[in-house]
């Protein structure tokens, strides 16, 4: 698997600044390993997203890398018919509500969204 | 040590979207949560523990840094370039021959990821979270750490506002080690407090 020029990494591999970055990373690897897209497809989607962000003025110093990664993934899963942007937005809203409905320290479950 | 929020603070928008996409893909059977954990496990050791090891080795070799670290860990750690994004405070707790510190988050999985990376799976597990409080010595034994009965164990319960990093004891026989050499000895588990830092090949002297 090729490394991308701007991906935050050291000699041992990718470097993450927060758990969600690792989570987003693992989703791409898992879908790729399942054969749902080729690495080339992913690379070009990500490259496109980074180019868009740069054109919009993002200095792209590595700290926003996984934001681009996530946007690219959302687009790719939509174009592959795996999950639409609306669906993701709605699920994110449910998770948001679930957090608000869950006492601190209790495991957050999406079932709490409708309480 | 209190969890005083009535509800759980929702994460940022991007975190929610990652969570949303992950749950959708899992529901649709397109990804397997275990496979995701395996992928993350592969990488988690590459994230942060080295930041923490750097902090520990520097504290062992630089008295000025150590006193700054004990005074205000968030600021001392930030001076090395390790800055948390959630505004959480970091507190460093120092192991001594009399006191051994152990970190847990009994209620969820709060973790000082700026210095330690992603929490290991066992840290998030219910058995660890509950047993560390009821039977800390037993938990330490399971990690191969045997403490003398005279050593007091302090358990620190992390919250979303306060995270803890254990400053382990510097092993004997490392007086001539450089900061870099020391850094290589410091394990993630020693900074959570479930292990002590050892020189390779040296047995636990209390055994």
Short mmCIF file of C-alpha atoms in Angstrom, two decimals:
data_model
loop_
_atom_site.label_atom_id
_atom_site.label_comp_id
_atom_site.label_asym_id
_atom_site.label_seq_id
_atom_site.Cartn_x
_atom_site.Cartn_y
_atom_site.Cartn_z
CA UNK A 1 0.00 0.00 0.00
CA UNK A 2 1.52 3.25 -1.06
CA UNK A 3 2.09 6.15 1.28
CA UNK A 4 0.77 9.57 0.29
CA UNK A 5 3.14 12.51 0.23
CA UNK A 6 1.16 14.63 2.69
CA UNK A 7 0.05 11.90 5.08
CA UNK A 8 1.35 12.58 8.59
CA UNK A 9 3.79 9.74 9.18
CA UNK A 10 7.15 8.81 10.55
CA UNK A 11 9.48 5.94 9.70
CA UNK A 12 7.10 3.41 11.19
CA UNK A 13 3.90 4.50 9.51
CA UNK A 14 0.98 6.86 9.86
CA UNK A 15 0.76 9.18 12.83
CA UNK A 16 -2.61 10.14 14.28
CA UNK A 17 -3.42 13.18 16.34
CA UNK A 18 -6.73 11.93 17.68
CA UNK A 19 -8.69 8.68 17.96
CA UNK A 20 -11.21 9.71 15.29
CA UNK A 21 -8.37 10.03 12.79
CA UNK A 22 -7.36 6.45 13.45
CA UNK A 23 -11.00 5.42 13.20
CA UNK A 24 -11.37 7.12 9.81
CA UNK A 25 -8.10 5.53 8.70
CA UNK A 26 -9.25 2.06 9.73
CA UNK A 27 -12.54 2.43 7.82
CA UNK A 28 -10.69 3.05 4.57
CA UNK A 29 -8.34 0.13 5.12
CA UNK A 30 -11.21 -2.19 6.04
CA UNK A 31 -13.31 -1.25 2.98
CA UNK A 32 -10.27 -1.51 0.74
CA UNK A 33 -9.36 -4.93 2.14
CA UNK A 34 -12.92 -6.03 1.53
CA UNK A 35 -12.45 -5.13 -2.13
CA UNK A 36 -15.11 -2.41 -2.17
CA UNK A 37 -12.76 -0.06 -3.98
CA UNK A 38 -9.27 -0.18 -5.39
CA UNK A 39 -6.39 1.68 -3.84
CA UNK A 40 -6.13 3.78 -7.01
CA UNK A 41 -9.76 4.84 -6.70
CA UNK A 42 -9.17 5.82 -3.11
CA UNK A 43 -5.93 7.65 -3.90
CA UNK A 44 -7.51 9.70 -6.65
CA UNK A 45 -10.55 10.56 -4.50
CA UNK A 46 -8.29 11.68 -1.67
CA UNK A 47 -5.99 13.59 -3.99
CA UNK A 48 -8.98 15.38 -5.46
CA UNK A 49 -10.27 16.31 -2.01
CA UNK A 50 -6.89 17.66 -0.94
CA UNK A 51 -6.66 19.70 -4.14
CA UNK A 52 -10.12 21.17 -3.43
CA UNK A 53 -9.10 22.08 0.12
CA UNK A 54 -5.88 23.68 -1.07
CA UNK A 55 -7.77 25.65 -3.71
CA UNK A 56 -10.05 26.86 -0.94
CA UNK A 57 -7.04 28.20 0.95
CA UNK A 58 -6.17 25.34 3.34
CA UNK A 59 -2.39 25.55 3.96
CA UNK A 60 -2.62 21.76 4.44
CA UNK A 61 0.16 21.35 6.96
CA UNK A 62 -0.90 17.85 7.93
CA UNK A 63 -3.19 18.92 10.76
CA UNK A 64 -6.22 18.91 8.46
CA UNK A 65 -5.22 15.77 6.58
CA UNK A 66 -7.80 13.48 8.11
CA UNK A 67 -10.57 16.01 7.58
CA UNK A 68 -9.83 15.64 3.87
CA UNK A 69 -9.53 11.91 4.34
CA UNK A 70 -13.00 11.76 5.87
CA UNK A 71 -14.61 13.98 3.21
CA UNK A 72 -13.01 11.84 0.50
CA UNK A 73 -14.31 8.70 2.18
CA UNK A 74 -17.83 10.11 2.40
CA UNK A 75 -17.75 10.90 -1.29
CA UNK A 76 -16.34 7.53 -2.26
CA UNK A 77 -18.88 5.53 -0.23
CA UNK A 78 -21.63 7.67 -1.78
CA UNK A 79 -20.42 7.13 -5.35
CA UNK A 80 -20.13 3.39 -4.64
CA UNK A 81 -23.69 3.36 -3.32
CA UNK A 82 -22.52 2.15 0.11
CA UNK A 83 -23.90 5.06 2.09
CA UNK A 84 -25.30 8.45 1.11
CA UNK A 85 -24.36 11.85 2.52
CA UNK A 86 -27.95 12.27 3.81
CA UNK A 87 -27.77 8.96 5.61
CA UNK A 88 -24.48 9.90 7.27
CA UNK A 89 -25.84 13.31 8.26
CA UNK A 90 -28.94 11.76 9.81
CA UNK A 91 -26.94 9.15 11.71
CA UNK A 92 -24.53 11.85 12.95
CA UNK A 93 -27.55 13.80 14.23
CA UNK A 94 -28.79 10.71 16.06
CA UNK A 95 -25.38 10.19 17.66
CA UNK A 96 -25.31 13.84 18.72
CA UNK A 97 -28.68 13.43 20.41
CA UNK A 98 -27.59 10.16 21.99
CA UNK A 99 -24.63 11.92 23.63
CA UNK A 100 -26.91 14.61 25.01
CA UNK A 101 -29.25 11.96 26.42
CA UNK A 102 -26.56 9.85 28.04
CA UNK A 103 -25.38 10.59 31.58
CA UNK A 104 -21.63 11.13 31.64
CA UNK A 105 -19.72 7.92 31.99
CA UNK A 106 -22.46 5.66 30.68
CA UNK A 107 -21.76 4.02 27.34
CA UNK A 108 -23.33 6.14 24.61
CA UNK A 109 -25.76 4.11 22.55
CA UNK A 110 -27.75 5.35 19.66
CA UNK A 111 -30.91 3.85 21.16
CA UNK A 112 -30.88 6.83 23.52
CA UNK A 113 -31.40 9.20 20.59
CA UNK A 114 -35.18 9.07 20.76
CA UNK A 115 -35.57 9.23 24.54
CA UNK B 1 -12.14 12.67 40.59
CA UNK B 2 -15.77 13.44 39.94
CA UNK B 3 -17.76 13.10 36.76
CA UNK B 4 -19.92 16.13 37.19
CA UNK B 5 -21.48 16.50 33.78
CA UNK B 6 -25.16 15.70 33.63
CA UNK B 7 -24.80 14.38 30.10
CA UNK B 8 -21.96 13.25 27.91
CA UNK B 9 -20.43 16.07 25.93
CA UNK B 10 -21.00 15.33 22.24
CA UNK B 11 -17.79 15.13 20.25
CA UNK B 12 -16.96 17.47 17.38
CA UNK B 13 -18.83 17.39 14.10
CA UNK B 14 -16.11 15.45 12.31
CA UNK B 15 -15.95 12.86 15.11
CA UNK B 16 -19.71 12.42 14.88
CA UNK B 17 -19.51 11.89 11.13
CA UNK B 18 -16.80 9.26 11.54
CA UNK B 19 -18.89 7.53 14.18
CA UNK B 20 -21.99 7.81 11.98
CA UNK B 21 -20.28 6.34 8.94
CA UNK B 22 -18.74 3.57 10.99
CA UNK B 23 -22.06 2.56 12.53
CA UNK B 24 -23.77 2.64 9.12
CA UNK B 25 -21.09 0.47 7.54
CA UNK B 26 -21.24 -1.96 10.45
CA UNK B 27 -25.06 -2.14 10.25
CA UNK B 28 -24.82 -2.88 6.55
CA UNK B 29 -22.30 -5.62 7.21
CA UNK B 30 -19.65 -3.87 5.11
CA UNK B 31 -17.10 -3.63 7.88
CA UNK B 32 -16.53 -5.73 10.94
CA UNK B 33 -15.89 -3.86 14.21
CA UNK B 34 -13.25 -6.44 15.20
CA UNK B 35 -11.39 -5.86 11.95
CA UNK B 36 -11.41 -2.12 12.67
CA UNK B 37 -10.03 -2.74 16.13
CA UNK B 38 -7.29 -4.92 14.70
CA UNK B 39 -6.31 -2.23 12.22
CA UNK B 40 -6.22 0.38 14.96
CA UNK B 41 -4.33 -1.92 17.33
CA UNK B 42 -1.69 -2.26 14.66
CA UNK B 43 -1.21 1.45 14.59
CA UNK B 44 -1.94 2.53 18.13
CA UNK B 45 1.57 1.90 19.35
CA UNK B 46 2.82 4.23 16.68
CA UNK B 47 0.76 7.15 17.84
CA UNK B 48 1.51 8.40 21.20
CA UNK B 49 3.38 6.23 23.67
CA UNK B 50 6.61 7.61 22.32
CA UNK B 51 5.46 11.11 23.20
CA UNK B 52 4.90 9.92 26.74
CA UNK B 53 8.23 8.07 26.78
CA UNK B 54 9.94 11.28 25.72
CA UNK B 55 8.25 13.13 28.60
CA UNK B 56 9.30 10.46 31.11
CA UNK B 57 12.92 10.20 29.91
CA UNK B 58 13.25 13.97 29.98
CA UNK B 59 11.85 14.11 33.51
CA UNK B 60 14.41 11.50 34.59
CA UNK B 61 17.33 13.44 33.14
CA UNK B 62 16.32 17.09 33.49
CA UNK B 63 15.45 18.24 37.01
CA UNK B 64 14.13 21.61 35.84
CA UNK B 65 11.78 19.95 33.38
CA UNK B 66 10.67 17.48 36.02
CA UNK B 67 9.69 20.18 38.49
CA UNK B 68 7.84 22.05 35.73
CA UNK B 69 6.09 18.78 34.86
CA UNK B 70 4.99 18.09 38.42
CA UNK B 71 3.85 21.72 38.73
CA UNK B 72 1.80 21.96 35.52
CA UNK B 73 1.97 18.89 33.33
CA UNK B 74 -0.21 20.27 30.52
CA UNK B 75 2.12 23.20 30.07
CA UNK B 76 5.35 21.20 30.42
CA UNK B 77 4.16 18.63 27.91
CA UNK B 78 3.03 21.39 25.53
CA UNK B 79 6.57 22.81 25.71
CA UNK B 80 7.68 19.58 23.98
CA UNK B 81 5.07 20.13 21.28
CA UNK B 82 2.44 17.71 22.61
CA UNK B 83 -0.73 19.73 22.79
CA UNK B 84 -4.16 18.33 23.59
CA UNK B 85 -7.02 19.51 21.47
CA UNK B 86 -9.82 19.12 23.94
CA UNK B 87 -8.55 21.46 26.62
CA UNK B 88 -8.23 18.61 29.09
CA UNK B 89 -5.74 18.92 31.94
CA UNK B 90 -2.92 16.49 32.39
CA UNK B 91 -1.63 15.53 35.80
CA UNK B 92 1.58 13.54 36.28
CA UNK B 93 1.70 11.16 39.25
CA UNK B 94 5.12 9.95 40.33
CA UNK B 95 5.94 6.42 41.43
CA UNK B 96 8.27 6.14 44.42
CA UNK B 97 9.57 3.17 46.43
CA UNK B 98 6.57 3.71 48.73
CA UNK B 99 3.81 4.59 46.28
CA UNK B 100 2.73 3.01 43.02
CA UNK B 101 0.22 4.85 40.84
CA UNK B 102 -2.31 3.22 38.57
CA UNK B 103 -4.61 4.97 36.09
CA UNK B 104 -8.09 3.98 35.03
CA UNK B 105 -11.27 5.59 33.80
CA UNK B 106 -13.88 3.70 35.77
CA UNK B 107 -16.80 5.10 33.85
CA UNK B 108 -15.66 5.29 30.25
CA UNK B 109 -12.27 5.43 28.60
CA UNK B 110 -10.82 8.89 29.22
CA UNK B 111 -7.14 8.61 28.39
CA UNK B 112 -4.22 11.04 27.97
CA UNK B 113 -3.96 10.40 24.24
CA UNK B 114 -1.79 13.43 23.58
CA UNK B 115 1.02 11.59 25.30
CA UNK B 116 -0.08 7.96 25.04
CA UNK B 117 -1.92 7.68 21.74
CA UNK B 118 -5.02 5.53 21.54
CA UNK B 119 -6.07 3.56 24.59
CA UNK B 120 -5.42 -0.18 24.37
CA UNK B 121 -8.50 -2.37 24.14
CA UNK B 122 -8.07 -3.73 27.67
CA UNK B 123 -8.06 -0.19 29.12
CA UNK B 124 -11.54 0.29 27.70
CA UNK B 125 -12.76 -3.07 28.96
CA UNK B 126 -15.25 -3.31 31.80
CA UNK B 127 -13.21 -5.92 33.75
CA UNK B 128 -10.17 -3.64 33.93
CA UNK B 129 -12.26 -0.61 34.80
CA UNK B 130 -14.01 -2.29 37.69
CA UNK B 131 -11.27 -4.56 39.02
CA UNK B 132 -8.61 -1.88 39.22
CA UNK B 133 -10.63 -0.34 42.03
CA UNK B 134 -11.68 -3.50 43.87
CA UNK B 135 -8.45 -5.49 43.41
CA UNK B 136 -5.57 -3.35 42.11
CA UNK B 137 -2.92 -5.82 43.30
CA UNK B 138 -4.62 -8.67 41.48
CA UNK B 139 -4.79 -6.63 38.27
CA UNK B 140 -1.10 -5.74 38.58
CA UNK B 141 -0.26 -9.42 39.09
CA UNK B 142 -2.00 -10.21 35.82
CA UNK B 143 0.30 -7.76 34.10
CA UNK B 144 3.24 -9.54 35.74
CA UNK B 145 3.80 -6.74 38.24
CA UNK B 146 4.33 -7.86 41.82
CA UNK B 147 4.65 -5.15 44.42
CA UNK B 148 5.83 -5.61 47.96
CA UNK B 149 3.06 -5.38 50.58
CA UNK B 150 4.61 -2.21 51.93
CA UNK B 151 4.05 -0.34 48.66
CA UNK B 152 0.84 1.67 48.65
CA UNK B 153 -1.19 1.66 45.46
CA UNK B 154 -3.00 4.80 44.41
CA UNK B 155 -5.67 4.49 41.74
CA UNK B 156 -6.42 7.62 39.71
CA UNK B 157 -9.79 7.86 38.02
CA UNK B 158 -9.61 9.87 34.79
CA UNK B 159 -12.35 12.18 33.63
CA UNK B 160 -12.97 14.14 30.48
CA UNK B 161 -11.39 17.14 32.23
CA UNK B 162 -8.47 15.46 33.99
CA UNK B 163 -6.13 12.83 32.57
CA UNK B 164 -3.23 11.15 34.34
CA UNK B 165 0.22 10.03 33.26
CA UNK B 166 2.31 7.87 35.56
CA UNK B 167 5.96 8.86 35.94
CA UNK B 168 7.53 5.45 36.54
CA UNK B 169 10.66 4.93 38.62
CA UNK B 170 13.90 5.07 36.69
CA UNK B 171 15.41 1.59 36.84
CA UNK B 172 18.68 1.05 38.70
CA UNK B 173 21.66 0.53 36.45
CA UNK B 174 20.69 3.26 33.96
CA UNK B 175 22.79 6.05 35.45
CA UNK B 176 24.91 6.34 32.32
CA UNK B 177 22.01 6.07 29.86
CA UNK B 178 21.25 8.97 27.54
CA UNK B 179 17.77 10.43 27.32
CA UNK B 180 17.23 8.54 24.04
CA UNK B 181 18.33 5.23 25.54
CA UNK B 182 16.04 5.78 28.51
CA UNK B 183 13.15 6.65 26.23
CA UNK B 184 13.38 3.23 24.60
CA UNK B 185 12.87 1.54 27.97
CA UNK B 186 9.63 3.33 28.78
CA UNK B 187 6.58 1.31 27.82
CA UNK B 188 3.03 2.47 27.38
CA UNK B 189 1.90 0.15 30.16
CA UNK B 190 4.41 1.64 32.58
CA UNK B 191 2.86 5.06 31.99
CA UNK B 192 -0.62 3.70 32.72
CA UNK B 193 0.89 2.12 35.82
CA UNK B 194 0.28 -1.57 35.17
CA UNK B 195 3.99 -2.27 34.76
CA UNK B 196 7.30 -0.95 36.02
CA UNK B 197 10.13 0.11 33.74
CA UNK B 198 12.82 -2.56 33.62
CA UNK B 199 16.18 -3.02 32.08
CA UNK B 200 15.94 -5.89 29.61
CA UNK B 201 17.15 -9.09 31.24
CA UNK B 202 16.85 -7.80 34.80
CA UNK B 203 14.42 -9.73 37.01
CA UNK B 204 11.95 -8.11 39.34
CA UNK B 205 13.99 -7.77 42.53
CA UNK B 206 10.94 -8.16 44.77
CA UNK B 207 10.31 -11.68 43.43
#
